[in-house]
Amino acid sequence: MPTLSATARARLPDSLFAYVDSQGRRRLPINDASHVRNALARFDQVDFENDAARERARERLLRAAKKYGIVPLGFFDGQLRKAGAANVRSLPRGTVTFLLTDIEGSTRLLERLGDDYTGLLRDVRTTIRASVRAASGYEVDARADEFFAVFRRSPHALEAALAIQRALQAKSWPQKADVRVRIGMHTGRPTLTDTGYVGLAVHIAARVCWASHGGQILLSSAAHDSFTERLAEGITFRGLGRHSLHGVAEPELLYQVAAADLRAKFPRPRTLGPLRTSRAGPAHA
């Protein structure tokens, strides 16, 4: 990492730091690409004053990462590897399906709701946790507005994803806020170590979640292909074409879960872009 002298640091405006505490101490410089990468790596080492301060810093760092074209792995797959030892021993091995969620527009919600945001975040997390457990899933980690779960069988992951979206859609939120959660699913064979899951499957799962929009459920091609039994009535998979995901060599064929009682239309996936304009593959019913 390049050095940043005290003089040069003092000349930087507050906006070029991910976190400025109430005493005016400026931490996690994000003034160039190298410092953004370093801030991503050091984020969990910072002692934030409260959850709201942590969330503001996280969003500022994510915006800086986007500006410099950096994929913020530390906020997704890196956190999957931080499960405690006791929790790791209970996690499934072999072929599993990951389910990742995060709240769309969490910074705007925080700014709008103020103190009410803490209760909203708690309610969202409780809803997700209950849906995961009811579908025989395992919680891997929950951090800020993100939640990570794993399932032995992909139908169980889909059951949880649908339950999450339906439950959140039916809730009434403080100040009539519009609360939407992005969900991504991927099936693979990660390696389970003493510190959690590692491997390409973890990386792809993170990127599929990142590509989705609030209220949407996206599946990778591997997750889609893992469904060998007929889907529940009214549930289909809609092919969205092949897309280039950040940091993944091969393009990924993405699918959207469609259900009559869920939102159906979304912008194109948040990826490097589609490789072709035609829809890929028939719907799976």
Short mmCIF file of C-alpha atoms in Angstrom, two decimals:
data_model
loop_
_atom_site.label_atom_id
_atom_site.label_comp_id
_atom_site.label_asym_id
_atom_site.label_seq_id
_atom_site.Cartn_x
_atom_site.Cartn_y
_atom_site.Cartn_z
CA MET A 1 0.00 0.00 0.00
CA PRO A 2 1.37 3.47 -0.82
CA THR A 3 2.26 5.66 2.14
CA LEU A 4 0.20 8.70 2.98
CA SER A 5 2.21 11.33 4.81
CA ALA A 6 0.72 13.30 7.68
CA THR A 7 0.80 16.44 5.54
CA ALA A 8 -0.90 14.79 2.59
CA ARG A 9 -3.45 13.20 4.90
CA ALA A 10 -4.27 16.54 6.51
CA ARG A 11 -4.94 18.08 3.09
CA LEU A 12 -7.56 15.47 2.19
CA PRO A 13 -11.20 16.49 2.75
CA ASP A 14 -13.37 14.44 5.12
CA SER A 15 -15.21 13.02 2.12
CA LEU A 16 -12.09 11.03 1.19
CA PHE A 17 -12.27 8.99 4.40
CA ALA A 18 -14.71 6.16 4.99
CA TYR A 19 -15.08 7.08 8.65
CA VAL A 20 -14.75 10.28 10.66
CA ASP A 21 -15.61 9.86 14.34
CA SER A 22 -17.17 12.42 16.69
CA GLN A 23 -13.70 13.58 17.78
CA GLY A 24 -12.75 14.40 14.21
CA ARG A 25 -10.40 11.41 13.85
CA ARG A 26 -10.34 10.36 10.20
CA ARG A 27 -9.92 6.68 9.43
CA LEU A 28 -9.86 4.42 6.36
CA PRO A 29 -8.69 6.79 3.60
CA ILE A 30 -10.38 6.13 0.26
CA ASN A 31 -8.65 8.75 -1.88
CA ASP A 32 -7.32 6.28 -4.48
CA ALA A 33 -7.70 2.65 -5.55
CA SER A 34 -4.90 1.31 -3.34
CA HIS A 35 -6.31 2.95 -0.23
CA VAL A 36 -9.80 1.67 -1.05
CA ARG A 37 -8.47 -1.90 -1.17
CA ASN A 38 -6.69 -1.36 2.11
CA ALA A 39 -9.84 0.10 3.69
CA LEU A 40 -11.85 -2.93 2.56
CA ALA A 41 -9.30 -5.22 4.20
CA ARG A 42 -9.16 -3.20 7.44
CA PHE A 43 -12.84 -2.36 7.80
CA ASP A 44 -13.55 -4.96 10.49
CA GLN A 45 -10.55 -3.77 12.52
CA VAL A 46 -12.06 -0.33 13.11
CA ASP A 47 -13.88 0.36 16.38
CA PHE A 48 -16.97 2.25 15.24
CA GLU A 49 -18.94 4.36 17.71
CA ASN A 50 -22.25 2.68 16.88
CA ASP A 51 -24.05 0.65 14.20
CA ALA A 52 -25.20 3.77 12.39
CA ALA A 53 -21.61 5.02 12.07
CA ARG A 54 -20.52 1.62 10.82
CA GLU A 55 -23.30 1.59 8.23
CA ARG A 56 -22.43 5.08 6.96
CA ALA A 57 -18.76 4.08 6.62
CA ARG A 58 -19.68 0.87 4.87
CA GLU A 59 -21.81 2.64 2.28
CA ARG A 60 -19.17 5.30 1.69
CA LEU A 61 -16.56 2.61 1.15
CA LEU A 62 -18.84 0.69 -1.23
CA ARG A 63 -19.33 3.84 -3.30
CA ALA A 64 -15.57 4.37 -3.43
CA ALA A 65 -15.06 0.75 -4.50
CA LYS A 66 -17.57 1.21 -7.32
CA LYS A 67 -15.84 4.42 -8.40
CA TYR A 68 -12.50 2.63 -8.81
CA GLY A 69 -13.99 -0.56 -10.28
CA ILE A 70 -13.11 -2.67 -7.23
CA VAL A 71 -15.29 -5.64 -6.26
CA PRO A 72 -15.89 -5.36 -2.47
CA LEU A 73 -15.37 -9.03 -1.65
CA GLY A 74 -14.71 -8.29 2.01
CA PHE A 75 -18.34 -7.39 2.50
CA PHE A 76 -19.63 -10.66 1.04
CA ASP A 77 -17.55 -13.79 0.62
CA GLY A 78 -14.82 -12.64 2.99
CA GLN A 79 -17.38 -12.46 5.77
CA LEU A 80 -18.59 -15.96 4.99
CA ARG A 81 -15.16 -17.20 6.08
CA LYS A 82 -15.43 -15.62 9.52
CA ALA A 83 -17.87 -17.99 11.17
CA GLY A 84 -16.89 -19.11 14.67
CA ALA A 85 -15.32 -22.52 15.23
CA ALA A 86 -18.40 -23.95 16.95
CA ASN A 87 -20.64 -22.77 14.13
CA VAL A 88 -18.28 -24.12 11.45
CA ARG A 89 -18.52 -27.65 12.81
CA SER A 90 -22.29 -27.62 12.26
CA LEU A 91 -22.20 -26.33 8.67
CA PRO A 92 -22.92 -28.76 5.81
CA ARG A 93 -20.14 -30.09 3.59
CA GLY A 94 -20.06 -31.22 -0.02
CA THR A 95 -22.47 -29.72 -2.52
CA VAL A 96 -24.41 -26.89 -0.88
CA THR A 97 -26.48 -23.89 -1.91
CA PHE A 98 -25.58 -20.44 -0.63
CA LEU A 99 -28.22 -17.78 -0.08
CA LEU A 100 -27.04 -14.19 0.39
CA THR A 101 -29.18 -11.13 1.07
CA ASP A 102 -28.72 -7.44 1.63
CA ILE A 103 -31.02 -4.43 1.94
CA GLU A 104 -31.27 -2.23 -1.13
CA GLY A 105 -30.70 1.47 -0.44
CA SER A 106 -29.79 0.95 3.21
CA THR A 107 -28.00 4.30 3.46
CA ARG A 108 -31.06 6.18 2.21
CA LEU A 109 -33.21 4.28 4.69
CA LEU A 110 -30.80 5.12 7.51
CA GLU A 111 -30.79 8.81 6.62
CA ARG A 112 -34.58 8.92 6.35
CA LEU A 113 -35.50 6.85 9.40
CA GLY A 114 -32.81 7.91 11.87
CA ASP A 115 -33.33 6.05 15.14
CA ASP A 116 -36.11 3.95 13.59
CA TYR A 117 -33.58 2.27 11.31
CA THR A 118 -32.21 0.11 14.12
CA GLY A 119 -35.63 -1.44 14.71
CA LEU A 120 -36.21 -1.90 11.00
CA LEU A 121 -32.89 -3.69 10.59
CA ARG A 122 -33.71 -5.94 13.53
CA ASP A 123 -37.11 -6.81 12.04
CA VAL A 124 -35.59 -7.57 8.62
CA ARG A 125 -32.93 -9.80 10.15
CA THR A 126 -35.49 -11.60 12.33
CA THR A 127 -37.66 -12.28 9.29
CA ILE A 128 -34.74 -13.62 7.27
CA ARG A 129 -33.43 -15.73 10.14
CA ALA A 130 -36.85 -17.28 10.77
CA SER A 131 -37.31 -18.08 7.07
CA VAL A 132 -33.89 -19.71 6.84
CA ARG A 133 -34.43 -21.85 9.91
CA ALA A 134 -37.93 -22.90 8.81
CA ALA A 135 -36.45 -24.13 5.52
CA SER A 136 -33.73 -26.22 7.26
CA GLY A 137 -31.00 -23.70 6.48
CA TYR A 138 -27.90 -22.72 8.46
CA GLU A 139 -26.95 -19.16 9.31
CA VAL A 140 -23.32 -18.48 8.41
CA ASP A 141 -23.07 -14.80 9.28
CA ALA A 142 -25.13 -11.64 9.71
CA ARG A 143 -23.37 -8.29 9.45
CA ALA A 144 -25.03 -4.87 9.17
CA ASP A 145 -27.72 -5.27 6.49
CA GLU A 146 -26.25 -8.49 5.03
CA PHE A 147 -27.20 -12.07 5.82
CA PHE A 148 -25.46 -15.28 4.73
CA ALA A 149 -27.01 -18.74 4.85
CA VAL A 150 -26.26 -22.20 3.49
CA PHE A 151 -28.53 -25.15 2.65
CA ARG A 152 -27.94 -28.82 1.97
CA ARG A 153 -30.58 -28.77 -0.79
CA SER A 154 -31.38 -26.01 -3.26
CA PRO A 155 -35.20 -26.41 -2.99
CA HIS A 156 -34.88 -25.51 0.68
CA ALA A 157 -32.89 -22.39 -0.23
CA LEU A 158 -35.56 -21.38 -2.73
CA GLU A 159 -38.25 -21.98 -0.11
CA ALA A 160 -36.43 -19.61 2.24
CA ALA A 161 -35.87 -17.00 -0.46
CA LEU A 162 -39.55 -16.94 -1.41
CA ALA A 163 -40.62 -16.80 2.24
CA ILE A 164 -38.27 -13.86 2.86
CA GLN A 165 -39.56 -11.80 -0.06
CA ARG A 166 -43.20 -12.55 0.72
CA ALA A 167 -42.86 -11.74 4.41
CA LEU A 168 -41.01 -8.48 3.83
CA GLN A 169 -43.44 -7.45 1.10
CA ALA A 170 -46.38 -7.94 3.48
CA LYS A 171 -44.91 -5.90 6.34
CA SER A 172 -45.70 -2.31 7.23
CA TRP A 173 -42.54 -0.31 7.88
CA PRO A 174 -41.84 2.85 9.90
CA GLN A 175 -42.62 6.09 8.06
CA LYS A 176 -44.07 3.99 5.20
CA ALA A 177 -40.56 3.10 4.09
CA ASP A 178 -40.13 0.89 1.02
CA VAL A 179 -37.93 -1.97 2.25
CA ARG A 180 -36.57 -4.33 -0.39
CA VAL A 181 -33.98 -7.07 -0.06
CA ARG A 182 -31.70 -8.43 -2.78
CA ILE A 183 -31.26 -12.22 -2.81
CA GLY A 184 -28.70 -14.31 -4.69
CA MET A 185 -28.34 -18.11 -4.78
CA HIS A 186 -25.52 -20.34 -6.02
CA THR A 187 -24.85 -24.07 -5.75
CA GLY A 188 -21.35 -25.52 -5.60
CA ARG A 189 -18.80 -27.53 -3.65
CA PRO A 190 -16.84 -25.05 -1.47
CA THR A 191 -14.14 -26.12 0.91
CA LEU A 192 -15.10 -25.93 4.58
CA THR A 193 -12.08 -25.04 6.71
CA ASP A 194 -11.70 -24.27 10.40
CA THR A 195 -12.58 -20.66 9.64
CA GLY A 196 -15.48 -21.21 7.24
CA TYR A 197 -16.18 -21.68 3.55
CA VAL A 198 -13.62 -20.87 0.85
CA GLY A 199 -13.53 -21.45 -2.88
CA LEU A 200 -14.95 -20.24 -6.18
CA ALA A 201 -18.49 -21.14 -5.14
CA VAL A 202 -18.30 -18.53 -2.40
CA HIS A 203 -17.11 -15.85 -4.82
CA ILE A 204 -19.82 -16.58 -7.39
CA ALA A 205 -22.53 -16.55 -4.71
CA ALA A 206 -21.37 -13.10 -3.62
CA ARG A 207 -21.47 -11.75 -7.15
CA VAL A 208 -24.92 -13.15 -7.89
CA CYS A 209 -26.26 -11.38 -4.80
CA TRP A 210 -24.49 -8.19 -5.83
CA ALA A 211 -26.09 -8.43 -9.28
CA SER A 212 -29.67 -8.60 -7.98
CA HIS A 213 -32.13 -5.81 -7.20
CA GLY A 214 -34.38 -5.26 -4.19
CA GLY A 215 -37.30 -7.68 -4.24
CA GLN A 216 -35.55 -9.95 -6.75
CA ILE A 217 -34.23 -13.51 -6.36
CA LEU A 218 -31.38 -14.37 -8.75
CA LEU A 219 -29.94 -17.84 -9.35
CA SER A 220 -26.66 -18.84 -10.93
CA SER A 221 -26.72 -21.49 -13.64
CA ALA A 222 -25.49 -24.07 -11.13
CA ALA A 223 -28.28 -23.25 -8.70
CA HIS A 224 -30.82 -23.42 -11.54
CA ASP A 225 -29.50 -26.76 -12.79
CA SER A 226 -29.61 -28.27 -9.29
CA PHE A 227 -33.43 -28.36 -9.40
CA THR A 228 -34.25 -31.84 -10.62
CA GLU A 229 -37.78 -31.99 -9.20
CA ARG A 230 -40.80 -30.07 -10.40
CA LEU A 231 -41.16 -26.64 -8.86
CA ALA A 232 -44.11 -25.68 -6.71
CA GLU A 233 -47.17 -24.52 -8.61
CA GLY A 234 -46.84 -20.95 -9.82
CA ILE A 235 -43.03 -20.83 -9.50
CA THR A 236 -40.86 -20.55 -12.63
CA PHE A 237 -37.32 -19.57 -13.57
CA ARG A 238 -36.81 -16.87 -16.18
CA GLY A 239 -33.52 -16.86 -18.08
CA LEU A 240 -31.81 -13.46 -18.13
CA GLY A 241 -28.94 -14.35 -20.44
CA ARG A 242 -25.21 -14.69 -19.85
CA HIS A 243 -23.48 -11.94 -17.91
CA SER A 244 -19.89 -11.15 -17.03
CA LEU A 245 -19.50 -11.09 -13.25
CA HIS A 246 -16.69 -9.16 -11.59
CA GLY A 247 -13.61 -11.33 -11.10
CA VAL A 248 -15.13 -14.50 -12.63
CA ALA A 249 -13.42 -15.75 -15.79
CA GLU A 250 -16.41 -17.50 -17.34
CA PRO A 251 -19.69 -15.67 -18.08
CA GLU A 252 -22.58 -16.70 -15.87
CA LEU A 253 -26.09 -17.57 -17.03
CA LEU A 254 -28.46 -15.89 -14.57
CA TYR A 255 -32.06 -16.78 -13.78
CA GLN A 256 -34.80 -14.83 -12.01
CA VAL A 257 -37.33 -16.59 -9.81
CA ALA A 258 -40.84 -15.67 -10.90
CA ALA A 259 -43.95 -15.98 -8.73
CA ALA A 260 -47.39 -14.45 -9.21
CA ASP A 261 -47.35 -12.72 -5.83
CA LEU A 262 -43.88 -11.18 -6.18
CA ARG A 263 -42.57 -8.24 -8.16
CA ALA A 264 -41.71 -9.35 -11.71
CA LYS A 265 -39.95 -6.47 -13.53
CA PHE A 266 -36.45 -5.28 -12.67
CA PRO A 267 -33.59 -3.44 -14.39
CA ARG A 268 -30.92 -5.65 -15.93
CA PRO A 269 -28.61 -7.38 -13.43
CA ARG A 270 -25.92 -5.20 -11.85
CA THR A 271 -23.01 -6.85 -13.67
CA LEU A 272 -20.37 -5.91 -16.22
CA GLY A 273 -23.12 -6.37 -18.81
CA PRO A 274 -24.93 -9.02 -20.83
CA LEU A 275 -22.99 -10.97 -23.44
CA ARG A 276 -26.00 -11.28 -25.72
CA THR A 277 -29.42 -9.72 -25.93
CA SER A 278 -31.48 -12.89 -26.37
CA ARG A 279 -33.03 -14.61 -23.41
CA ALA A 280 -31.22 -17.79 -22.48
CA GLY A 281 -33.01 -21.05 -22.03
CA PRO A 282 -36.64 -21.93 -21.48
CA ALA A 283 -38.45 -21.29 -18.23
CA HIS A 284 -38.16 -24.12 -15.73
CA ALA A 285 -41.48 -25.04 -14.22
#
